[in-house]
mmCIF file with all atom_site columns, C-alpha atoms in Angstrom:
data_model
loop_
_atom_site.group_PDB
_atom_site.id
_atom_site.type_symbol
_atom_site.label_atom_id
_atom_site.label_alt_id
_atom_site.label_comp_id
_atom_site.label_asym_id
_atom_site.label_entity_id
_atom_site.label_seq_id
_atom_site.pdbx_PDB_ins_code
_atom_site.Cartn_x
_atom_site.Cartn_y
_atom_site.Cartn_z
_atom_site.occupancy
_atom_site.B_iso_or_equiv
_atom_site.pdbx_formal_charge
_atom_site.auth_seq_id
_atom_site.auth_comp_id
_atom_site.auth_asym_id
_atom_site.auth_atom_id
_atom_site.pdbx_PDB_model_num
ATOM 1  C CA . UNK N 1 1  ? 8.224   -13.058 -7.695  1.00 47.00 ? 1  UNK N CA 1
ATOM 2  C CA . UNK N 1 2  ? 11.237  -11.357 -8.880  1.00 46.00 ? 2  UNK N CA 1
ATOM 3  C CA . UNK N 1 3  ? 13.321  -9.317  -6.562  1.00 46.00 ? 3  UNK N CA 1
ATOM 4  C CA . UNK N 1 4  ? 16.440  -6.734  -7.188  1.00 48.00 ? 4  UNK N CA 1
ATOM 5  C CA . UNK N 1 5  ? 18.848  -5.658  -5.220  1.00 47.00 ? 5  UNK N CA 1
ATOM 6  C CA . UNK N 1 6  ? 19.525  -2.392  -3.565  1.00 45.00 ? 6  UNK N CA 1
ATOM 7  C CA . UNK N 1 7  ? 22.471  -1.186  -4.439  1.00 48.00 ? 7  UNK N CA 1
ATOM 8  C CA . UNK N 1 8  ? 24.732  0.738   -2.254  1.00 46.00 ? 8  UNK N CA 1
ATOM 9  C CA . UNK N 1 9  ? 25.503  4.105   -3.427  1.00 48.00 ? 9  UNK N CA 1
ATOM 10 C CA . UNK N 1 10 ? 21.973  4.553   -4.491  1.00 46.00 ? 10 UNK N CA 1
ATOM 11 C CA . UNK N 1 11 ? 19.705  7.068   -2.936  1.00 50.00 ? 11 UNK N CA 1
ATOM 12 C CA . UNK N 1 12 ? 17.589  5.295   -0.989  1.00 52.00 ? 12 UNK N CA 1
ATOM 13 C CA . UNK N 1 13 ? 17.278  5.189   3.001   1.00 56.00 ? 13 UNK N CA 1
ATOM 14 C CA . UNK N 1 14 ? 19.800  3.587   4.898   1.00 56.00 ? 14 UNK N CA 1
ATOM 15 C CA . UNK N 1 15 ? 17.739  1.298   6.202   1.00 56.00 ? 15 UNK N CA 1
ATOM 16 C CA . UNK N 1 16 ? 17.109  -0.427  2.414   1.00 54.00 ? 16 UNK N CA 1
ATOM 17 C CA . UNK N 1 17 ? 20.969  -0.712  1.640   1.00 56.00 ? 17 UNK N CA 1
ATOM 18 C CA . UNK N 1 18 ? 21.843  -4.089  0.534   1.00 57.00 ? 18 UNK N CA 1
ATOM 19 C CA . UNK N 1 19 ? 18.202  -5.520  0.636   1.00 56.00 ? 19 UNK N CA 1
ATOM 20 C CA . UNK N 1 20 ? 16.424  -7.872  -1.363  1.00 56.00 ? 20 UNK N CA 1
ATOM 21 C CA . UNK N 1 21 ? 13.015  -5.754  -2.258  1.00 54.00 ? 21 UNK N CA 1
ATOM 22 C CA . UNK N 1 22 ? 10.370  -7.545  -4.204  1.00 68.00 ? 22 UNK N CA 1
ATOM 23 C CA . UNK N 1 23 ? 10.179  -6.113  -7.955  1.00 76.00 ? 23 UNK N CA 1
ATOM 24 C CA . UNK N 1 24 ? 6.757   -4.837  -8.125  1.00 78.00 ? 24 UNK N CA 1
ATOM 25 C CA . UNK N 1 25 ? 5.216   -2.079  -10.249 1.00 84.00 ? 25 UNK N CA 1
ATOM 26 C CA . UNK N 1 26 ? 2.119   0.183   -9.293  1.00 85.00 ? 26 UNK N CA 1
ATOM 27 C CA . UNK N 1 27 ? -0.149  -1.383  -11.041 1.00 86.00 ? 27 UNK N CA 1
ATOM 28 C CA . UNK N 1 28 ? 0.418   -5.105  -8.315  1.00 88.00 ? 28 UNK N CA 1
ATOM 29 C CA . UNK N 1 29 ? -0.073  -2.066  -5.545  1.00 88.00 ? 29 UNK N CA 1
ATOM 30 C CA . UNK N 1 30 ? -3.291  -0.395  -6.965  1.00 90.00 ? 30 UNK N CA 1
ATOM 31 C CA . UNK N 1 31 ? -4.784  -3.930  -7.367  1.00 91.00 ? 31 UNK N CA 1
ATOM 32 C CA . UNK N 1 32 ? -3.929  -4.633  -3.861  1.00 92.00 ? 32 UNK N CA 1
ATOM 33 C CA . UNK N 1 33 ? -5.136  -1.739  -2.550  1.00 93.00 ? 33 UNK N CA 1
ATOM 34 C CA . UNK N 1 34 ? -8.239  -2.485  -4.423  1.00 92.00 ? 34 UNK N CA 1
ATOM 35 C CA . UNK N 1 35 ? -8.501  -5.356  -2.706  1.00 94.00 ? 35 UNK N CA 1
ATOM 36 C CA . UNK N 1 36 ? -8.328  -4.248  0.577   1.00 93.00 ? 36 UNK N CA 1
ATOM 37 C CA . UNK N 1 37 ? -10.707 -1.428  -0.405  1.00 91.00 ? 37 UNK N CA 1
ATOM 38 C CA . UNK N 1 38 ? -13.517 -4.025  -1.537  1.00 91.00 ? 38 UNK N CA 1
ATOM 39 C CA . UNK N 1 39 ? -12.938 -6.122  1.348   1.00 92.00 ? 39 UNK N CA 1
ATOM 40 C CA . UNK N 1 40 ? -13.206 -3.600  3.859   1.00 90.00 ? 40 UNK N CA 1
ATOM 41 C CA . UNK N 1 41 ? -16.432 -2.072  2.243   1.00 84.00 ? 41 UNK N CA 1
ATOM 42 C CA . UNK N 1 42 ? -17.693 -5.559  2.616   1.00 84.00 ? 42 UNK N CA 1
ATOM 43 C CA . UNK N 1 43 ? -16.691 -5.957  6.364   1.00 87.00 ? 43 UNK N CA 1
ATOM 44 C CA . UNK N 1 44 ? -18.175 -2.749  7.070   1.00 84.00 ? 44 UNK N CA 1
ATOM 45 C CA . UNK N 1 45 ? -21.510 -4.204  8.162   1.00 83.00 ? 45 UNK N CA 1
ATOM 46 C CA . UNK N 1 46 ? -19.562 -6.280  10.764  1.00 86.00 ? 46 UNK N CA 1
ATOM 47 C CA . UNK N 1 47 ? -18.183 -3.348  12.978  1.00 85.00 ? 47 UNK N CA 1
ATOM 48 C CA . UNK N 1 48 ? -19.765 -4.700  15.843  1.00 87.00 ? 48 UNK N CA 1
ATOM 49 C CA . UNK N 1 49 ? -18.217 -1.789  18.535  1.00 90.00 ? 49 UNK N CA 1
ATOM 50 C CA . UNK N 1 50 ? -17.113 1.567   17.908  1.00 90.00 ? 50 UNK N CA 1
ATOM 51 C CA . UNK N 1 51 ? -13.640 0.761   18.221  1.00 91.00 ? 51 UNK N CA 1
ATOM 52 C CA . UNK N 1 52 ? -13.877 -1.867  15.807  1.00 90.00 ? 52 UNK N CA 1
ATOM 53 C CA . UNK N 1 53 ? -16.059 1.275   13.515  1.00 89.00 ? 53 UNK N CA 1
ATOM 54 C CA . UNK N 1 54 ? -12.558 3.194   14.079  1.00 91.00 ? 54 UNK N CA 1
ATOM 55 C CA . UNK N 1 55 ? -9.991  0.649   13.184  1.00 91.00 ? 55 UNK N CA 1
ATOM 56 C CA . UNK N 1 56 ? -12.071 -0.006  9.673   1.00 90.00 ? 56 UNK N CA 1
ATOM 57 C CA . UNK N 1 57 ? -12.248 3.533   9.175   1.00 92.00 ? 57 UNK N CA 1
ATOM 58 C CA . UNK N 1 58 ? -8.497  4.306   9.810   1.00 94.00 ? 58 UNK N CA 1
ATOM 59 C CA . UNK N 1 59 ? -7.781  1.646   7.423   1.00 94.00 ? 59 UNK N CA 1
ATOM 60 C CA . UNK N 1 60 ? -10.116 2.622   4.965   1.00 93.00 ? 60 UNK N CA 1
ATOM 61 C CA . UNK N 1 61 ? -8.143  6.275   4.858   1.00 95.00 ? 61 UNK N CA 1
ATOM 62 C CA . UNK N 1 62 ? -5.106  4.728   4.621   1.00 94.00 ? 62 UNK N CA 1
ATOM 63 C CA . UNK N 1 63 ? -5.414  2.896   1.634   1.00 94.00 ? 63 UNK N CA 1
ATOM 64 C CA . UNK N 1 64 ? -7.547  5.702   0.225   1.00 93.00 ? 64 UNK N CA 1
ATOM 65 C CA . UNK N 1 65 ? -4.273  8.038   1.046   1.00 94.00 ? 65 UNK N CA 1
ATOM 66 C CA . UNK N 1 66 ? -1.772  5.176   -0.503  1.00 91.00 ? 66 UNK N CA 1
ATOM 67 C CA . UNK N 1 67 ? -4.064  5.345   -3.963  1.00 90.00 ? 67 UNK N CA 1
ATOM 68 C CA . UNK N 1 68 ? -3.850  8.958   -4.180  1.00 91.00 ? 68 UNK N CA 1
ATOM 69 C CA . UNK N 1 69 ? -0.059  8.408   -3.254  1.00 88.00 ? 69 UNK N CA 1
ATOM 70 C CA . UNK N 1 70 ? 0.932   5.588   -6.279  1.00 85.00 ? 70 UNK N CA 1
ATOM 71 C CA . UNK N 1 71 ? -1.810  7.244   -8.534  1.00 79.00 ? 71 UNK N CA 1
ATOM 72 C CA . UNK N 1 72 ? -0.121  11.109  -8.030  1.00 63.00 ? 72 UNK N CA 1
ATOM 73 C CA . UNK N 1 73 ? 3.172   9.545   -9.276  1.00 57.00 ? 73 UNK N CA 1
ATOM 74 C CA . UNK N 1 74 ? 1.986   7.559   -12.143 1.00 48.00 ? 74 UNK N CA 1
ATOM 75 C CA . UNK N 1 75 ? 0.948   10.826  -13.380 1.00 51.00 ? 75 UNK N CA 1
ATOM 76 C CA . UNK N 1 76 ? 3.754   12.470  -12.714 1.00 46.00 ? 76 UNK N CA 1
ATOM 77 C CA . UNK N 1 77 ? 5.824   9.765   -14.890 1.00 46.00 ? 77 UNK N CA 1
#
């Protein structure tokens, strides 16, 4: 995998200056999410407890709200 560097000067947070960040685009994202989203409808049947029902299902959102996130800006583009 390819990675660029983040310059400094650029507008990114502090925390990022002068990292090595992996050069991905949001298409490798969506198909990970996708992933995740498949195996977690699979694992579904597994929740054995309730708290194991509301770790799944927090996950679950959170890759829902990461989609909507990437797919809101490849619109935008």
């Amino acid at each position: 995998m390819e990675t660029v560097r983040v310059h400094s000067g650029m507008e990114t947070d502090p925390f990022l200056d002068g990292m090595y960040l992996p050069n991905i685009t949001r298409s490798d994202i969506l198909n990970e999410i996708t992933t995740i989203q498949k195996t977690l409808g699979l694992s579904k049947q597994m929740c054995a407890t309730k708290i194991q029902a509301e770790y799944h299902d927090r996950i679950e959102t959170a890759s829902r709200n990461i989609r909507s996130h990437i797919g809101a800006k490849n619109k935008n583009k």
